[in-house]
PDB file of C-alpha atoms in Angstrom:
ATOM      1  CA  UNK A  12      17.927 -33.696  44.853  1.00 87.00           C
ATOM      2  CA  UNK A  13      19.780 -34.025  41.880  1.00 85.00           C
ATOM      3  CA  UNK A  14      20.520 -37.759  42.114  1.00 89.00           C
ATOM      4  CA  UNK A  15      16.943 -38.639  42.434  1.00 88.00           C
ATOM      5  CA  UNK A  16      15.970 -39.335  39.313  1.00 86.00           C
ATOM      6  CA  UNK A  17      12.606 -38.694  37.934  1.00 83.00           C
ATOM      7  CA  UNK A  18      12.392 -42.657  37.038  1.00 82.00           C
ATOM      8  CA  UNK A  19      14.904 -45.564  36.402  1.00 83.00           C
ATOM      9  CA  UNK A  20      18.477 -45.665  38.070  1.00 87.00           C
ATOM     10  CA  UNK A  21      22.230 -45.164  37.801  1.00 90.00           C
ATOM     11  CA  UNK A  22      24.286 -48.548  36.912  1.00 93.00           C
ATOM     12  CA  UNK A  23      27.607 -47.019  37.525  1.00 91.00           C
ATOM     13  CA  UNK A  24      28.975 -50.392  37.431  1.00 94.00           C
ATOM     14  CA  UNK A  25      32.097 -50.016  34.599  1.00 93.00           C
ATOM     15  CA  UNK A  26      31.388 -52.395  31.481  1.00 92.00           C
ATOM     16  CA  UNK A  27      34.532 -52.757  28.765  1.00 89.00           C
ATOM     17  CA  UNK A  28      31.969 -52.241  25.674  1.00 87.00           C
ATOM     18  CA  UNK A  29      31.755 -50.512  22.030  1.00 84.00           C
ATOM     19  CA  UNK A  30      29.374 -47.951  21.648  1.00 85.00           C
ATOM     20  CA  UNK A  31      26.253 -48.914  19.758  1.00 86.00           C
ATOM     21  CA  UNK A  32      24.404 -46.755  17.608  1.00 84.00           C
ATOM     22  CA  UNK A  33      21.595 -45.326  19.842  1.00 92.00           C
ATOM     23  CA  UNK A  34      23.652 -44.791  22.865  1.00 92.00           C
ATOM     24  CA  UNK A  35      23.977 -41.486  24.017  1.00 93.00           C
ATOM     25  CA  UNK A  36      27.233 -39.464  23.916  1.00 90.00           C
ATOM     26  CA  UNK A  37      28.955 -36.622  26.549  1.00 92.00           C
ATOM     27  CA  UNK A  38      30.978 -34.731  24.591  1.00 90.00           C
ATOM     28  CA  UNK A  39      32.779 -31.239  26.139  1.00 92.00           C
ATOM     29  CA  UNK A  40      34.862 -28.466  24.930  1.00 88.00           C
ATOM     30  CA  UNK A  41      36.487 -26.787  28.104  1.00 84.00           C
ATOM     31  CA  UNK A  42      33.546 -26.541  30.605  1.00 84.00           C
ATOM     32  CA  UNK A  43      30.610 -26.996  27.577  1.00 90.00           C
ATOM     33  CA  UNK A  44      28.705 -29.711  26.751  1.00 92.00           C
ATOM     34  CA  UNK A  45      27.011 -30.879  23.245  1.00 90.00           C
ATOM     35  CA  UNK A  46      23.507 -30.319  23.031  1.00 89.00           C
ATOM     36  CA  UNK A  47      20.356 -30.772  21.309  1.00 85.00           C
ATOM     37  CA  UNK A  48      17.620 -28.559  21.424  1.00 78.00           C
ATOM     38  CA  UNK A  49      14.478 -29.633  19.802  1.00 79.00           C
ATOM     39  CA  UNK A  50      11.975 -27.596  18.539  1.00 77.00           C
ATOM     40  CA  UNK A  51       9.660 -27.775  21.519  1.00 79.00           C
ATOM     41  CA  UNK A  52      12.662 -26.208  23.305  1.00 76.00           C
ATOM     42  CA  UNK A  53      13.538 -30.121  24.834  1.00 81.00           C
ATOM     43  CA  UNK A  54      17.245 -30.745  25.184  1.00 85.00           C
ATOM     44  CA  UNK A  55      19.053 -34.340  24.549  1.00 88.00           C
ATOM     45  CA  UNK A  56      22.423 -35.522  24.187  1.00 91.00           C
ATOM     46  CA  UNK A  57      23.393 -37.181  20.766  1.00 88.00           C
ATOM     47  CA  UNK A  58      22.855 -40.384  19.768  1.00 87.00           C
ATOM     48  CA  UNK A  59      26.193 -42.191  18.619  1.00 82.00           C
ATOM     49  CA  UNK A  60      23.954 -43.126  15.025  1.00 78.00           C
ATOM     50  CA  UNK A  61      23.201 -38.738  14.632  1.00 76.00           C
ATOM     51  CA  UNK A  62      26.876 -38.000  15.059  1.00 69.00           C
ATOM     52  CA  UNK A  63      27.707 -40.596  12.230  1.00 59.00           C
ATOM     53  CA  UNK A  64      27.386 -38.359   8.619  1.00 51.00           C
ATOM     54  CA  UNK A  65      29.274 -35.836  10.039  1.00 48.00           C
ATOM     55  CA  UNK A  66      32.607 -34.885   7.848  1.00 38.00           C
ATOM     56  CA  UNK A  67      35.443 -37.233   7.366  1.00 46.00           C
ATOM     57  CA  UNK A  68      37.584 -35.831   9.875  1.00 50.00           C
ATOM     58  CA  UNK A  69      35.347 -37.450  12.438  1.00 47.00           C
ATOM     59  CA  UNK A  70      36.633 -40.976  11.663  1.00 49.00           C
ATOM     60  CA  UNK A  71      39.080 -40.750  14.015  1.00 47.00           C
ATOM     61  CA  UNK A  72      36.391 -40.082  16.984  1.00 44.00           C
ATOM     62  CA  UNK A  73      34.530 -43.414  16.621  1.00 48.00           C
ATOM     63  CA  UNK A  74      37.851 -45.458  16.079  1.00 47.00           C
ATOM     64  CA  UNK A  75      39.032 -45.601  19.325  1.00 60.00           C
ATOM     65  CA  UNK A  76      37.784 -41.670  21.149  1.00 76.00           C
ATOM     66  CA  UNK A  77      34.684 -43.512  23.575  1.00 83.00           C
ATOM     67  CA  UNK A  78      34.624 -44.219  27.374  1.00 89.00           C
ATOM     68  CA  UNK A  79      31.531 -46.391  28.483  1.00 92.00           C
ATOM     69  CA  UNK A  80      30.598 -44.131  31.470  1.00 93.00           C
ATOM     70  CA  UNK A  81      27.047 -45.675  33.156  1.00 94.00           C
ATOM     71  CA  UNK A  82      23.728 -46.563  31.861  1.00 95.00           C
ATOM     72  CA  UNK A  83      21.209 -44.730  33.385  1.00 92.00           C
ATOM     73  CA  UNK A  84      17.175 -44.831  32.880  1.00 90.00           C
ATOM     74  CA  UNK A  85      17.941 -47.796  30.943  1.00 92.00           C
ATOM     75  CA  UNK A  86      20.436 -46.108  28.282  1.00 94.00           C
ATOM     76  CA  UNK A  87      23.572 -46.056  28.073  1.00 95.00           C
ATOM     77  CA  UNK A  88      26.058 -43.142  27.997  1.00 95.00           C
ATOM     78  CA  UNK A  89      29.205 -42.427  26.757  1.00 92.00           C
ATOM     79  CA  UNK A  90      32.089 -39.883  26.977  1.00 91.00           C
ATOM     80  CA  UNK A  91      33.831 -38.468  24.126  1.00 86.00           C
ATOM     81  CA  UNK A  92      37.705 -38.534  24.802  1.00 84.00           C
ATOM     82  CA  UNK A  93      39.219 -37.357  21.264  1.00 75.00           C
ATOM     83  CA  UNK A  94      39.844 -34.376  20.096  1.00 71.00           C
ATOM     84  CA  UNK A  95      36.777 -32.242  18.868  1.00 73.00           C
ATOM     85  CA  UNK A  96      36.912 -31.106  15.382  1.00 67.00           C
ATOM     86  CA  UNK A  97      36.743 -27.099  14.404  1.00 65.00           C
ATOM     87  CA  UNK A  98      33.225 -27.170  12.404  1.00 62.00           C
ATOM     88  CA  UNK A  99      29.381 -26.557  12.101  1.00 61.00           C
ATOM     89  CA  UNK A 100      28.050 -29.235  14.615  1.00 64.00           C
ATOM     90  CA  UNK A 101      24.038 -28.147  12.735  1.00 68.00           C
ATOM     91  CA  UNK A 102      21.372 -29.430  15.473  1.00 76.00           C
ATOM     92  CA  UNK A 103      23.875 -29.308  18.110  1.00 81.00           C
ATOM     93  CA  UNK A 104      25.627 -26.632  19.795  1.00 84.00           C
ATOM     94  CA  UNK A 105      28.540 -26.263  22.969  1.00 88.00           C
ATOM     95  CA  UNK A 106      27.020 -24.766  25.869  1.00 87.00           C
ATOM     96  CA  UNK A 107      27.611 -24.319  29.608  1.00 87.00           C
ATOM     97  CA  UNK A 108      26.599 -26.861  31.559  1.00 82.00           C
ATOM     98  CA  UNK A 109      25.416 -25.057  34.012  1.00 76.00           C
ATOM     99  CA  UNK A 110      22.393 -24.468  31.700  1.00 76.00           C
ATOM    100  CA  UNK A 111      20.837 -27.597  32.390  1.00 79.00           C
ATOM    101  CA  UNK A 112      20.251 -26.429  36.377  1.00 73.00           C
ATOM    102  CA  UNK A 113      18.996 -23.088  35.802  1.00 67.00           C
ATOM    103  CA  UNK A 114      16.479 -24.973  32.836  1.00 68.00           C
ATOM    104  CA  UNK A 115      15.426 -27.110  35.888  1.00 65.00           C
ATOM    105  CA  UNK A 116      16.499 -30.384  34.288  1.00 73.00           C
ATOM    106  CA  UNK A 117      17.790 -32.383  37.324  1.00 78.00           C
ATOM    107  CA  UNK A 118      18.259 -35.882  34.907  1.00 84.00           C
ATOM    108  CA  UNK A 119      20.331 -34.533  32.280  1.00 86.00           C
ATOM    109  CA  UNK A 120      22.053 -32.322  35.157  1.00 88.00           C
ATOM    110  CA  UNK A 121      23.361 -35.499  37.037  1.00 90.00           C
ATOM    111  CA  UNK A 122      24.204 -37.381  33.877  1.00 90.00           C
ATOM    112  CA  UNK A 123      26.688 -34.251  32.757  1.00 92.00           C
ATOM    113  CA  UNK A 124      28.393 -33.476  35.881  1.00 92.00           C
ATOM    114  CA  UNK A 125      28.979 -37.617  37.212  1.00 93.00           C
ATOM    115  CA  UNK A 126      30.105 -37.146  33.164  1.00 94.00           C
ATOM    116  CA  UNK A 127      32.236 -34.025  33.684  1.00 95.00           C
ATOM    117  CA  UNK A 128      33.771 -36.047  36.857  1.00 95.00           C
ATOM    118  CA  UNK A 129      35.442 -38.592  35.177  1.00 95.00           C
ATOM    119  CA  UNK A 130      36.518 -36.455  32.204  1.00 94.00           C
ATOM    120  CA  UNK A 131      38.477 -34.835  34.503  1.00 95.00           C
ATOM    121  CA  UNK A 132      39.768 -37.764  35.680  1.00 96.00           C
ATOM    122  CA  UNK A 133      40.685 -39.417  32.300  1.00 94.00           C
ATOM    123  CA  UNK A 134      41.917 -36.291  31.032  1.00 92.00           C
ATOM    124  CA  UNK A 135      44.466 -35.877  34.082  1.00 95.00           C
ATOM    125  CA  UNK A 136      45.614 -39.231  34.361  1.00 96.00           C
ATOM    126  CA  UNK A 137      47.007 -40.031  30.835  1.00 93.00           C
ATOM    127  CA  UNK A 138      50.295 -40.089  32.313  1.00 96.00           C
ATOM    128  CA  UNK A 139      51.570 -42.017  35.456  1.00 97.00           C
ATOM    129  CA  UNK A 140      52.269 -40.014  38.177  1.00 95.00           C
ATOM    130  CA  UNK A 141      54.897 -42.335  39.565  1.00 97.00           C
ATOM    131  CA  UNK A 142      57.234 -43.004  36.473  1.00 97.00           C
ATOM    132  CA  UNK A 143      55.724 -40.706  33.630  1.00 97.00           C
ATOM    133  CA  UNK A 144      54.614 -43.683  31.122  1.00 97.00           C
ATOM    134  CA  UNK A 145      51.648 -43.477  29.334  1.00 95.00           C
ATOM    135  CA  UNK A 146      48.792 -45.426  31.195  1.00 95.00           C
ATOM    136  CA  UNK A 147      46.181 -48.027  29.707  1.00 93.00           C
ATOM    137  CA  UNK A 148      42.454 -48.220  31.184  1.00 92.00           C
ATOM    138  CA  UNK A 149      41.878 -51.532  32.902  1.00 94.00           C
ATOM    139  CA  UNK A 150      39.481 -54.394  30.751  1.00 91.00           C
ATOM    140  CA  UNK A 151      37.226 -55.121  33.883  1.00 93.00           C
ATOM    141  CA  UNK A 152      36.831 -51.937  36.268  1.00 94.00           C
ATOM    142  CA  UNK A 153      36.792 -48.463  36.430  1.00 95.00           C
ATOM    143  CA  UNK A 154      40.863 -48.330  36.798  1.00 96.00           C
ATOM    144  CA  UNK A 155      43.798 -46.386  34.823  1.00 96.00           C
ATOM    145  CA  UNK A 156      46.970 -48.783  35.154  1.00 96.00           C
ATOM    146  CA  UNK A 157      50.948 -47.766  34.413  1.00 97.00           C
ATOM    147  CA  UNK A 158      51.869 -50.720  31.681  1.00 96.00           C
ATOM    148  CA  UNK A 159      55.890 -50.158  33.800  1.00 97.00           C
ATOM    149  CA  UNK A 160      55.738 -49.473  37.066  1.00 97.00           C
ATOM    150  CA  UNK A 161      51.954 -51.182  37.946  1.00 96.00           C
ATOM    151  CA  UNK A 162      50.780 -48.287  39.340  1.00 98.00           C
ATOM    152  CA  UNK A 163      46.967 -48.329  39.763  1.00 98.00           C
ATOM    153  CA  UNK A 164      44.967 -44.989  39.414  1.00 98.00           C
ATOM    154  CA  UNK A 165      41.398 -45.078  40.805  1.00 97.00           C
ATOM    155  CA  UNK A 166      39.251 -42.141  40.210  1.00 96.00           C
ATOM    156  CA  UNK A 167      39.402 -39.231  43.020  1.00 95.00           C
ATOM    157  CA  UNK A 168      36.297 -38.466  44.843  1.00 97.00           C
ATOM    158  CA  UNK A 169      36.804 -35.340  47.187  1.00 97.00           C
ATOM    159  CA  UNK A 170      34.855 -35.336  50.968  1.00 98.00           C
ATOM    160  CA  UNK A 171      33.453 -32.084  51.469  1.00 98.00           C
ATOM    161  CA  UNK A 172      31.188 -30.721  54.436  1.00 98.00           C
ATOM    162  CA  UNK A 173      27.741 -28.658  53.687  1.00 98.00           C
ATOM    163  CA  UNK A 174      27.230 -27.481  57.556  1.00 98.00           C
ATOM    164  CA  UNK A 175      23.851 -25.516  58.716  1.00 98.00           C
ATOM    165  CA  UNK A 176      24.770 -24.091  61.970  1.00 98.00           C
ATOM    166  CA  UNK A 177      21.709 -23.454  64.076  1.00 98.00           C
ATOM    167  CA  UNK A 178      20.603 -21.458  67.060  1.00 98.00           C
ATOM    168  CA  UNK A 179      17.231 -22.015  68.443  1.00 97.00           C
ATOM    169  CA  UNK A 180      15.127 -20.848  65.642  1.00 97.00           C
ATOM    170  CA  UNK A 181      18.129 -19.751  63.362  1.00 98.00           C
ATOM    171  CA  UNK A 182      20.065 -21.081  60.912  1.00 98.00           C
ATOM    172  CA  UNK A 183      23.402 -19.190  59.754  1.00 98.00           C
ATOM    173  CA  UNK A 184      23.501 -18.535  55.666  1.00 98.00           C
ATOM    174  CA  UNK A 185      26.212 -17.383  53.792  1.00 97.00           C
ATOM    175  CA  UNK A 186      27.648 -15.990  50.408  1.00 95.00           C
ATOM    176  CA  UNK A 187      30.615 -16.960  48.275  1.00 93.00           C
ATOM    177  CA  UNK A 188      33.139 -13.954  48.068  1.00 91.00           C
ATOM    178  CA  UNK A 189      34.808 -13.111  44.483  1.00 85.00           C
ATOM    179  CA  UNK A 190      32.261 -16.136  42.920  1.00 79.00           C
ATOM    180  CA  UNK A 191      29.877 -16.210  40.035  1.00 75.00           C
ATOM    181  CA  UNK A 192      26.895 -17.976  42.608  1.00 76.00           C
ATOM    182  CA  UNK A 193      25.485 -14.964  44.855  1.00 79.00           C
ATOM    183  CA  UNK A 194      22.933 -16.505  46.401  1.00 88.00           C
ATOM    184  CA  UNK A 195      22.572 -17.753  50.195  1.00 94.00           C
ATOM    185  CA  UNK A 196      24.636 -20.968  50.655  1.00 95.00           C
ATOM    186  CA  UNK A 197      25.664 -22.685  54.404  1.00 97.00           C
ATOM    187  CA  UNK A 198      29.040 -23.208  55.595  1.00 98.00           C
ATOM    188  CA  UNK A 199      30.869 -25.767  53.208  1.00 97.00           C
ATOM    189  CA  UNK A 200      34.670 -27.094  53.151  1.00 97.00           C
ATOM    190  CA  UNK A 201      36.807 -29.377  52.045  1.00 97.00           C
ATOM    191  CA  UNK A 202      38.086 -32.525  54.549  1.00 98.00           C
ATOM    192  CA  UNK A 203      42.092 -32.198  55.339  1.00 97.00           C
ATOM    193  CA  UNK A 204      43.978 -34.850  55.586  1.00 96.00           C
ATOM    194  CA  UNK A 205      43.798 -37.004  59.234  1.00 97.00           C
ATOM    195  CA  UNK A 206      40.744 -34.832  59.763  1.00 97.00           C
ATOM    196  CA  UNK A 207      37.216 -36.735  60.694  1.00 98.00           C
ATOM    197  CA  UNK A 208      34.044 -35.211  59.117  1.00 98.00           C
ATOM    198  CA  UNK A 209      33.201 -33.799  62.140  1.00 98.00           C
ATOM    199  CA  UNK A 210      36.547 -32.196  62.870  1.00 98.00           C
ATOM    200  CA  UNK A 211      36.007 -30.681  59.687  1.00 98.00           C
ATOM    201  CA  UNK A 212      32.774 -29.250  60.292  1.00 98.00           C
ATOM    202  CA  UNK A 213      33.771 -27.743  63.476  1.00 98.00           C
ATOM    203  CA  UNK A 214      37.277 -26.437  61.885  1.00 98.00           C
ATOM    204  CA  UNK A 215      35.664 -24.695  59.016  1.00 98.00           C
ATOM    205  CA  UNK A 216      32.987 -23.184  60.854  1.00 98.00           C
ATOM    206  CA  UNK A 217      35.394 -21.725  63.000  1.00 98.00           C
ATOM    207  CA  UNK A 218      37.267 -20.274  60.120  1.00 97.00           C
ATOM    208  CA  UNK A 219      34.776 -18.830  58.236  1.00 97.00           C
ATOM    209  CA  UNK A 220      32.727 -17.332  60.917  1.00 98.00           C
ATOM    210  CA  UNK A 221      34.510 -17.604  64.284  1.00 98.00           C
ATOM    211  CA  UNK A 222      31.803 -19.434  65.739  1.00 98.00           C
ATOM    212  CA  UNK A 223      31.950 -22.683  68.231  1.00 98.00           C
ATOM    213  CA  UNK A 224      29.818 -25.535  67.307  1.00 98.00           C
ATOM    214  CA  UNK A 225      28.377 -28.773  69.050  1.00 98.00           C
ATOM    215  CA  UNK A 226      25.584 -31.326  68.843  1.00 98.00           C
ATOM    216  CA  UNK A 227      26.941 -32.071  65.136  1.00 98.00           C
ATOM    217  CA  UNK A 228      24.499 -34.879  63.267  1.00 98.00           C
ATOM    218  CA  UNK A 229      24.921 -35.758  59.971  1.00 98.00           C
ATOM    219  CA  UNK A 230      22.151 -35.290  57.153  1.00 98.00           C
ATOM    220  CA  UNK A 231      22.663 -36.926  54.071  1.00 97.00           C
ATOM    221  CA  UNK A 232      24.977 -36.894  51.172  1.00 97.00           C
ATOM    222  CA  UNK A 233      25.501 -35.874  47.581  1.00 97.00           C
ATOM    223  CA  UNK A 234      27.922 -36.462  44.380  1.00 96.00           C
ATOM    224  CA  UNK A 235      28.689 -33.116  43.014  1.00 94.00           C
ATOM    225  CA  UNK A 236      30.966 -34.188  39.933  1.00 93.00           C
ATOM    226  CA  UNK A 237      31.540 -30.529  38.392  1.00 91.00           C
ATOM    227  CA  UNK A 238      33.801 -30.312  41.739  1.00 92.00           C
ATOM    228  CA  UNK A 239      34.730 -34.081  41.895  1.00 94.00           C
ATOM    229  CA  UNK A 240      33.212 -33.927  45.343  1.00 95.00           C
ATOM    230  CA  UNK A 241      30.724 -36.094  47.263  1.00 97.00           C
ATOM    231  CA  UNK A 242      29.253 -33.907  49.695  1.00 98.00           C
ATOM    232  CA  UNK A 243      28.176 -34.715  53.097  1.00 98.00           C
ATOM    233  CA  UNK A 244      25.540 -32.397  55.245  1.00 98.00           C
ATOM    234  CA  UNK A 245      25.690 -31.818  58.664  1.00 98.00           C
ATOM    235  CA  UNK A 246      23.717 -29.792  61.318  1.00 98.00           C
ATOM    236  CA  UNK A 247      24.937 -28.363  64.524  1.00 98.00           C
ATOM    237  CA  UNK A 248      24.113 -26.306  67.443  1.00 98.00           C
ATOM    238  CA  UNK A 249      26.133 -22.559  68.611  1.00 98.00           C
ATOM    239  CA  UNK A 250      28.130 -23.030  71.272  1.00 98.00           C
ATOM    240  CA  UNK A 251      28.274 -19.604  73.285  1.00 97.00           C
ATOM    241  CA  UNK A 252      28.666 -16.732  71.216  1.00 96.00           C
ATOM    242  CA  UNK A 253      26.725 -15.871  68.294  1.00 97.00           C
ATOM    243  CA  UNK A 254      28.604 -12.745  67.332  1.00 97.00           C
ATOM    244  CA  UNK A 255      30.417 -13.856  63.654  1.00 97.00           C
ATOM    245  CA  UNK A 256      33.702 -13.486  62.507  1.00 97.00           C
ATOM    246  CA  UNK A 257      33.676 -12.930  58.630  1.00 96.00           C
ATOM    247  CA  UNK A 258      36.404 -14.353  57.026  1.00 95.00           C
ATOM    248  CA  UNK A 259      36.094 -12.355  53.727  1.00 93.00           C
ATOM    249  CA  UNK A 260      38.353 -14.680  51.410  1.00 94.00           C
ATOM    250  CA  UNK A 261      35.890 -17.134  52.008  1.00 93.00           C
ATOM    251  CA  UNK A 262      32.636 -15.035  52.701  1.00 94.00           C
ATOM    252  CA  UNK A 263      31.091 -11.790  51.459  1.00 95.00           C
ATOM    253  CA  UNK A 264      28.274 -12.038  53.928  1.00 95.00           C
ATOM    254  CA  UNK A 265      27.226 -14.586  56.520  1.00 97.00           C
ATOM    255  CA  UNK A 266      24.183 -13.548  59.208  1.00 97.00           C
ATOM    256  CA  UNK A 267      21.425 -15.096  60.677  1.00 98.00           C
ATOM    257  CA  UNK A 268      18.122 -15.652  59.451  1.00 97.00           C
ATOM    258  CA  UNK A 269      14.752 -16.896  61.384  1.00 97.00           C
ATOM    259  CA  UNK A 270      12.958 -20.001  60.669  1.00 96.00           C
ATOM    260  CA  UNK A 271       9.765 -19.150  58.955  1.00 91.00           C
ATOM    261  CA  UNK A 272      11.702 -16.268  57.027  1.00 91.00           C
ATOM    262  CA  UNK A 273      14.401 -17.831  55.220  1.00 93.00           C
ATOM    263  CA  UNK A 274      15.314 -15.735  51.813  1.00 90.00           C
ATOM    264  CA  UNK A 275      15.867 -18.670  49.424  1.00 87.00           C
ATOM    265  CA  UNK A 276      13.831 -21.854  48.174  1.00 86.00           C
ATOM    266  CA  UNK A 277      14.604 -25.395  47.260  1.00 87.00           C
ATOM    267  CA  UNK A 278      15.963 -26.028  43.806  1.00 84.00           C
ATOM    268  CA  UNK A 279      15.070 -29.374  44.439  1.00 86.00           C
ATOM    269  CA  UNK A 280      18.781 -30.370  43.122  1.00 89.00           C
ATOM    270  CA  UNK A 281      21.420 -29.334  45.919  1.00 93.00           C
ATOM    271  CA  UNK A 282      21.403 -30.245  49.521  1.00 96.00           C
ATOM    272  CA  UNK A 283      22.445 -26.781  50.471  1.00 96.00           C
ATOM    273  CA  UNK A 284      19.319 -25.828  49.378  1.00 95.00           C
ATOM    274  CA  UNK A 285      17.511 -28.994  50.833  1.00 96.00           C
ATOM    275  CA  UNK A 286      18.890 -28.349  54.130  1.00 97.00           C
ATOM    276  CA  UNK A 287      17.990 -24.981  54.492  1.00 97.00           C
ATOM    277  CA  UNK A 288      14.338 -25.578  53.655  1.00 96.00           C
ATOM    278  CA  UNK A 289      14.435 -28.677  55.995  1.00 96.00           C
ATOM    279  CA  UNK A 290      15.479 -26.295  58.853  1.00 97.00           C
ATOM    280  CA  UNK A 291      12.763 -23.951  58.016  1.00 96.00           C
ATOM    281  CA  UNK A 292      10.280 -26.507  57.953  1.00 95.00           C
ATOM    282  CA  UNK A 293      11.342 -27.743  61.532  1.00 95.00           C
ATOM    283  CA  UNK A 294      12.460 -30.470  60.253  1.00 95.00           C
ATOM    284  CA  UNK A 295      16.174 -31.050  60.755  1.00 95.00           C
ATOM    285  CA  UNK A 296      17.301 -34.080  62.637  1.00 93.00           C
ATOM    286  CA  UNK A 297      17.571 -33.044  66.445  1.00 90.00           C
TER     287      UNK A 297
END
């Protein structure tokens, strides 16, 4: 998936440090991200040293507008928190990061949205939520802190549920109603409070399909930090009735499809799409 990266590792440990010149940096504008694109058609992230001779207005940006975010594959990475600066960027250019997953580029895919994630984060949290003072990032961990009340801001990780409901040889897939994504997903919802992850998979099957579930076993996981979510797979079994219940907020379509027939591959970067091959493989944990 996504997180398994082609070589190397995430150090997501949080290190109080100054940028040097051939770390990389994350920089967005709304939901873009800086680029490079070589002329072999690679793409990169700057280097802190290529951003350097740009125009004087970008003083500001290396005087106090980095975030040490992680090292991974043995580089480190930083996010741009400043302002960014109406001009020619000449090698570089803003675009979606969605991109990266449609050019198949699962590395530079995980590094943007785990990015994205706590851009979010810093960019929402400026403020204290308890008495409205401006907050200060911790010296020695990942941590936000109120310099008046000591109120301590952590960042915010969202449980979700990816569920593949089976029967026999069947697994139910879905689609996304009034979304830009059409193709066949599974079941997927976010944990309520006081709920357990398996409440949760049986409540939002329920809603978005009207269908009973049992036998649930859990999968695996995965961060998904364009949502903020960490996303936890489960499998389950009908129980009774197959006839669905659409629930067209959620859905457009949702229907059954046989194993050896499914109508969608793996990306080989989301477990929805894991899962569903896994089923169709026979392989799904029993």
């Amino acid at each position: 998936m996504m997180q398994d990266l082609s070589f190397g590792k995430l150090e997501n440990e949080f290190h109080n440090q100054p940028p040097q010149p051939e770390d990389l940096v994350i920089c967005f504008q709304n939901q873009q991200i800086l680029l490079h694109r070589a002329e072999d058609n690679s793409i990169s992230f700057p280097r802190v040293a290529e951003l350097t001779p740009w125009t004087e207005n970008w003083k500001p940006w290396f005087a106090e507008g980095f975030r040490y975010v992680f090292r991974m594959q043995e580089k480190n990475y930083f996010l741009w928190l400043g302002d960014v600066p109406e001009q020619e960027y000449g090698a570089y250019s803003f675009e979606p990061m969605r991109m990266l997953r449609y050019k198949g580029i699962s590395d530079l895919l995980f590094g943007a949205f785990t990015a994205w994630h706590l851009y979010i984060w810093y960019r929402n949290n400026r403020f204290c939520g308890c008495c409205g003072s401006r907050t200060v990032h911790d010296a020695a961990e990942r941590m936000l802190r109120c310099p008046d009340c000591g109120n301590m801001i952590f960042p915010k990780i969202s449980p979700a549920v990816i569920v593949g409901v089976t029967h026999g040889d069947r697994l139910l897939l879905s689609k996304y109603s009034g979304r830009d994504y059409t193709n066949y997903a599974l079941i997927a919802g976010y944990t309520e409070i006081g709920e357990t992850l398996e409440q949760t998979v049986q409540r939002e099957v329920m809603e978005e399909v009207g269908l009973k579930v049992k036998n649930i076993r859990y999968y695996k996981s995965q961060p998904w930090g364009i949502d903020g979510n960490i996303l936890m797979g489960f499998y389950c079994d009908l129980d009774g009735d197959d006839s669905i219940h659409l629930d067209q907020k959620e859905l457009s379509l949702a229907e059954w499809h046989c194993r050896g027939s499914i109508p969608t591959q793996d990306d080989r970067f989301t477990i929805t799409r894991e899962m569903i091959r896994i089923f169709d493989e026979g392989k799904e944990p029993k």
